PDB file of C-alpha atoms in Angstrom:
ATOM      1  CA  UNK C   1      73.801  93.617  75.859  1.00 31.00           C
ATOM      2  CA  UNK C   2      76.919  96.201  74.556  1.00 34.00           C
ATOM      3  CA  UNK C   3      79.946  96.075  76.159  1.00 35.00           C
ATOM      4  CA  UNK C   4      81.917  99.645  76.018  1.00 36.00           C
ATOM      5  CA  UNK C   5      85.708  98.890  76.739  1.00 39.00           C
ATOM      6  CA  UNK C   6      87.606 102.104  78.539  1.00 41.00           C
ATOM      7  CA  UNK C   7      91.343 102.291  79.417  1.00 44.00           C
ATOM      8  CA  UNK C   8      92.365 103.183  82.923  1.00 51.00           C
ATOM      9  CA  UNK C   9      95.994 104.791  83.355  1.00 51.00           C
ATOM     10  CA  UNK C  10      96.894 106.072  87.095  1.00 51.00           C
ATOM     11  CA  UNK C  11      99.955 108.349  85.712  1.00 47.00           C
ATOM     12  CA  UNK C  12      99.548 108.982  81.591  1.00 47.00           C
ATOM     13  CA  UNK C  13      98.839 112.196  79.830  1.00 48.00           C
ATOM     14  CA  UNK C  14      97.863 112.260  76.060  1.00 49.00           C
ATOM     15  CA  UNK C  15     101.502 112.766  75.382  1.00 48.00           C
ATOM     16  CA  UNK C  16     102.727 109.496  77.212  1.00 48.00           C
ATOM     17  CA  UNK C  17     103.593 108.566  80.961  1.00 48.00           C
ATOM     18  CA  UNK C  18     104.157 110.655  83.818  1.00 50.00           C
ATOM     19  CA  UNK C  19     107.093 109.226  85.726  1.00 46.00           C
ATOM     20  CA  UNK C  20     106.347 112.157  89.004  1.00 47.00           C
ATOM     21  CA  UNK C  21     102.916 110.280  88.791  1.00 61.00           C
ATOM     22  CA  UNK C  22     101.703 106.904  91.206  1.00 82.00           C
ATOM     23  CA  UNK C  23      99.135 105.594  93.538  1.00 89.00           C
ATOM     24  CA  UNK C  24      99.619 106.398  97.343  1.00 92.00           C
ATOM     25  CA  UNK C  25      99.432 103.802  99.060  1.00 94.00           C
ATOM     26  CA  UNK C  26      98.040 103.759 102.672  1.00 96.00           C
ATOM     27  CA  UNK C  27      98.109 101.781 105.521  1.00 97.00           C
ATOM     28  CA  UNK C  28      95.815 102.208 108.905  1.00 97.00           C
ATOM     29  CA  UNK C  29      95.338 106.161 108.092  1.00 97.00           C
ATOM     30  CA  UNK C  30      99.377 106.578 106.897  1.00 97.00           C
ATOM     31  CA  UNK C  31     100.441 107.536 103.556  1.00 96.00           C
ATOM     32  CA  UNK C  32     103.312 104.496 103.884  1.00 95.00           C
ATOM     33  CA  UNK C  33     104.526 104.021 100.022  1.00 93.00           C
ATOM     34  CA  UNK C  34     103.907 105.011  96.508  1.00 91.00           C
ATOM     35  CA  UNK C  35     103.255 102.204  93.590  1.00 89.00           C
ATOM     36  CA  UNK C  36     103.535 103.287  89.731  1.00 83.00           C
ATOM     37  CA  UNK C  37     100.903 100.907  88.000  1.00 79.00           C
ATOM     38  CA  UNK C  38     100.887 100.334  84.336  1.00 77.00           C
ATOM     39  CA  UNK C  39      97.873 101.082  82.363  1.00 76.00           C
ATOM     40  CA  UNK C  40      95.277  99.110  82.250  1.00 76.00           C
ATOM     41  CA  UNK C  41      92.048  98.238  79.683  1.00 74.00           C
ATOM     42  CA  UNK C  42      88.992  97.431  81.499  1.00 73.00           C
ATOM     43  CA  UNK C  43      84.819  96.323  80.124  1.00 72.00           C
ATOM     44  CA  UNK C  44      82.074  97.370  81.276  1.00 73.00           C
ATOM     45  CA  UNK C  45      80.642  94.878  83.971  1.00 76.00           C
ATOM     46  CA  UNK C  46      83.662  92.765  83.847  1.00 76.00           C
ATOM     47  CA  UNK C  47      86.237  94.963  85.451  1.00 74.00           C
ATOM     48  CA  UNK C  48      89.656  93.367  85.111  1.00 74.00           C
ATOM     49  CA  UNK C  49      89.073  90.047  86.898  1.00 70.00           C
ATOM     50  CA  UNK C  50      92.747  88.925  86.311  1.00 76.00           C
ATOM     51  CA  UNK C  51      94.600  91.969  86.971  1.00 75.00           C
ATOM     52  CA  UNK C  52      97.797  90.985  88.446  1.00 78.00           C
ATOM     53  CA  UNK C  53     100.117  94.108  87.300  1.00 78.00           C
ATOM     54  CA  UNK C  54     103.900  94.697  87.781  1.00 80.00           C
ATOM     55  CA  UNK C  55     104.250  97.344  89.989  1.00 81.00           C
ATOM     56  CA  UNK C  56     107.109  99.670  91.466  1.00 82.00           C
ATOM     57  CA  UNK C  57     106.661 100.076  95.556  1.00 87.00           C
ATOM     58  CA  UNK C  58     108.989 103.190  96.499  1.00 88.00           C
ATOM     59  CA  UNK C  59     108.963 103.160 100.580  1.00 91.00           C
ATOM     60  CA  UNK C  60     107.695 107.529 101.179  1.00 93.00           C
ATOM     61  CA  UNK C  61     107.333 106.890 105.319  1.00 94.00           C
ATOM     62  CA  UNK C  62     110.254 104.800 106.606  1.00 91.00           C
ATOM     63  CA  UNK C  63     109.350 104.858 110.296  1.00 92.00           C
ATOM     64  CA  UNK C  64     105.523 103.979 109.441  1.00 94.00           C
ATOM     65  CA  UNK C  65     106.472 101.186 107.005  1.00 92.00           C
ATOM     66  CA  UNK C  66     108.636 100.010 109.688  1.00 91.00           C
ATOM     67  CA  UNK C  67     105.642  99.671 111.824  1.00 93.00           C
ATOM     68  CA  UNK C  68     103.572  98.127 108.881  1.00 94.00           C
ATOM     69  CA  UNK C  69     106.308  95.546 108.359  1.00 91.00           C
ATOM     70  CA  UNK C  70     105.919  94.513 112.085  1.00 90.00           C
ATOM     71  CA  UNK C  71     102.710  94.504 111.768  1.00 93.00           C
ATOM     72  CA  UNK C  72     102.680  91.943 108.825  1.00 91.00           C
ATOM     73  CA  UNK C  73     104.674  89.340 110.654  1.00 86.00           C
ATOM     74  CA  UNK C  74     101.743  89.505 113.664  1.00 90.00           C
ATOM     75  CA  UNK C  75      98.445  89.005 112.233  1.00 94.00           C
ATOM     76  CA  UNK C  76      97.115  87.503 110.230  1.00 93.00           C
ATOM     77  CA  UNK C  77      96.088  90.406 107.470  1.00 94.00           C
ATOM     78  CA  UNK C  78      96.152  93.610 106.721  1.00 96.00           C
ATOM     79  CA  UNK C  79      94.691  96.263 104.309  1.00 96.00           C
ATOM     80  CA  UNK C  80      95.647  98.940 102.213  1.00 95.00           C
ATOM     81  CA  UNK C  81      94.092 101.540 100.519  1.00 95.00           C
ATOM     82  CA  UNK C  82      95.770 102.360  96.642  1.00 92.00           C
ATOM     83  CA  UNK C  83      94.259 105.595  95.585  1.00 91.00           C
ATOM     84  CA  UNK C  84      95.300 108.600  93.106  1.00 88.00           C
ATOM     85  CA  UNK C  85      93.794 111.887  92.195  1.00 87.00           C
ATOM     86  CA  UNK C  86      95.149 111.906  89.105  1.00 82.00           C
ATOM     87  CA  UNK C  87      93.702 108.557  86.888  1.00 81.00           C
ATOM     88  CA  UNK C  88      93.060 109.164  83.350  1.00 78.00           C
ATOM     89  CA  UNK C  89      90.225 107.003  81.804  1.00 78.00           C
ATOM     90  CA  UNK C  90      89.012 106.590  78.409  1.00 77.00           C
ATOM     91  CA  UNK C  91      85.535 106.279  77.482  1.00 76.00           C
ATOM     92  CA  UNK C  92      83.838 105.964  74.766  1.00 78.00           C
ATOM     93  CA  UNK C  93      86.646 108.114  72.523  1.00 78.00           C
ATOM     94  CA  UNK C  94      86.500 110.642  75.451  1.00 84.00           C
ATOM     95  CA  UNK C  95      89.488 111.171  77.890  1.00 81.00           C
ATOM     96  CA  UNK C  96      88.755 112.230  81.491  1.00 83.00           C
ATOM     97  CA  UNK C  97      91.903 113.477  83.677  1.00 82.00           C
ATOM     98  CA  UNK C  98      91.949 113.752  87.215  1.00 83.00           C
ATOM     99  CA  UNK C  99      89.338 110.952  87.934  1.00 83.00           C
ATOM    100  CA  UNK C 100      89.549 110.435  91.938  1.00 87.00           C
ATOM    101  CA  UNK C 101      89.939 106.498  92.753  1.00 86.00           C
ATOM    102  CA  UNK C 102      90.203 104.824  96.159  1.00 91.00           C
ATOM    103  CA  UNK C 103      90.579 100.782  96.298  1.00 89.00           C
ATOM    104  CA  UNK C 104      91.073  99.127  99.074  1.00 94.00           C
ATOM    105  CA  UNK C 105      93.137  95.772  98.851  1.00 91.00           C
ATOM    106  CA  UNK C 106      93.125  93.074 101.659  1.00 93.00           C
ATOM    107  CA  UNK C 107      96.430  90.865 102.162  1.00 92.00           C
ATOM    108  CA  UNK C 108      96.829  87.671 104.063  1.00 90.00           C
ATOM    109  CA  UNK C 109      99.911  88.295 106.544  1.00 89.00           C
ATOM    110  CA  UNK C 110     102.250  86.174 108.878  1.00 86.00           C
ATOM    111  CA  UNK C 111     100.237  85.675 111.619  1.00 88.00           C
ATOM    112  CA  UNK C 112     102.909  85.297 114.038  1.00 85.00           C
ATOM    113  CA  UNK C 113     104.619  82.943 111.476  1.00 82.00           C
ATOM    114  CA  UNK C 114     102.986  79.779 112.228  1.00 83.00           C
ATOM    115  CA  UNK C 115     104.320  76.438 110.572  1.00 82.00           C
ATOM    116  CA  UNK C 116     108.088  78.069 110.741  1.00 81.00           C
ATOM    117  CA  UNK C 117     110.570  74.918 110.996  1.00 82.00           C
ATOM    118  CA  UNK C 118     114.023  75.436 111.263  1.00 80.00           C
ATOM    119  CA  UNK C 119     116.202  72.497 110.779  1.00 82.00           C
ATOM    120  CA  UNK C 120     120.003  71.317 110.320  1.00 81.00           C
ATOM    121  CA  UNK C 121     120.789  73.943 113.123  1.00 80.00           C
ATOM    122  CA  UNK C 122     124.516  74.331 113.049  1.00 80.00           C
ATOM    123  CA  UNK C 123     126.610  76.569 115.353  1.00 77.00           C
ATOM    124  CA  UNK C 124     130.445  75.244 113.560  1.00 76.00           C
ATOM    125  CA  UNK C 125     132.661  78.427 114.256  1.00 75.00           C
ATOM    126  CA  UNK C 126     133.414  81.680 116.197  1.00 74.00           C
ATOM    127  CA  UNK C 127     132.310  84.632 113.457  1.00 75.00           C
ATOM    128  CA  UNK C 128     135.703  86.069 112.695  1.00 79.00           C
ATOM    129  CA  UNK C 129     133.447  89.623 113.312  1.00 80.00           C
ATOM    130  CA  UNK C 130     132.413  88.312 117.037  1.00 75.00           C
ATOM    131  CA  UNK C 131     129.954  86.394 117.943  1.00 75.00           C
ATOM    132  CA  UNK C 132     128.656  82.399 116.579  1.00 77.00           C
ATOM    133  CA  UNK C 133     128.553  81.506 112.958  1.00 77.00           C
ATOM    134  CA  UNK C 134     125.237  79.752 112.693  1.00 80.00           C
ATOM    135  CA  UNK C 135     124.390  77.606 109.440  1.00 83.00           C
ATOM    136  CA  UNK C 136     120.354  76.740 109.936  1.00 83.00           C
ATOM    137  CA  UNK C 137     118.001  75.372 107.009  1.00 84.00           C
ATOM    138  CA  UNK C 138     114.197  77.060 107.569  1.00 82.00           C
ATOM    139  CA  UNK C 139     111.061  76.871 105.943  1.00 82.00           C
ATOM    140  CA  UNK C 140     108.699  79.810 106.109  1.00 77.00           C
ATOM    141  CA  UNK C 141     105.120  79.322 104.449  1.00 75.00           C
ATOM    142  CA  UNK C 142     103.715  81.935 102.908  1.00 70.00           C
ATOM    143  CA  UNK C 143      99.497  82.720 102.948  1.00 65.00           C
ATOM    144  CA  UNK C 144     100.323  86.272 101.009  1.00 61.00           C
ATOM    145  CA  UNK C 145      99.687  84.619  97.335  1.00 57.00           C
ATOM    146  CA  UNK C 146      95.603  85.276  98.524  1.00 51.00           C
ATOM    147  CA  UNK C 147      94.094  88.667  97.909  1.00 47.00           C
ATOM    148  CA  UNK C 148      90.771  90.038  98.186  1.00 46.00           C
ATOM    149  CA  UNK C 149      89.830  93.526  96.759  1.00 43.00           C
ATOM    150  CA  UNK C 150      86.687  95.361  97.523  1.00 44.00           C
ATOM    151  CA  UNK C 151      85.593  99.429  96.268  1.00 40.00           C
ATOM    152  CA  UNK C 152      85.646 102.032  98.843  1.00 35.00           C
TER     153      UNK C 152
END
């Protein structure tokens, strides 16, 4: 059994990193965002089970990520798709550019929020701006921490 390690990198070239360069990211057919993901080293068979990268989101669709944020908050997941035309692996000493890669990554969402408590609800004072000054304590649970990942 021989394990051959390679190193994946969505947005290098051999003379370093590509800022112009990221993932598209795409939600329900729309090109919604773009996330620059650091390189990564992955092994044959393995894969990177613990890949949990800091990434850069920059918004590229405001009125469709709009409608993917309301989406969120009312069920109870969602999916995108990461992909990029332009990955650069190396193999075996050999470097490949423009490698086509397509992931798609399922989310847990809001689901309507369910669980939300809001307590110490306080209404004290007019807001000097208009309107009621309201001073509330709430708890909102979160089920995004779970992610599932599957090849496309």
């Amino acid at each position: 059994h021989i394990r051959r390690a390679c190193h994946v990198c969505p947005f290098s070239t051999p003379n370093g990193p590509r800022p112009d360069a990221a993932c598209s990211v795409t939600w329900q057919g729309h090109d919604i965002a773009k996330i620059a993901l650091p390189p990564v080293c992955a092994a044959a068979n393995d894969g990177v089970p613990d890949y949990q990268p800091s990434a850069r989101l920059t918004i590229t669709d405001q009125d469709q990520f709009t409608s993917f944020a309301t989406f969120l908050l009312h069920n109870p997941d969602f999916t995108w798709t990461i992909s990029t035309d332009a990955l650069q692996l190396t193999a075996l000493g050999t470097i490949f550019d423009g490698v086509k890669l397509s992931k798609d990554i399922s989310f847990k969402a809001f689901n309507g929020l369910p669980g939300v408590t809001i307590s110490n609800f306080k209404l004290p004072s007019d807001d000097p701006a208009g309107g009621i000054h309201i001073e509330t304590d709430s708890l909102i649970p979160s089920p995004a921490r779970e992610c599932y990942i599957t090849a496309s």
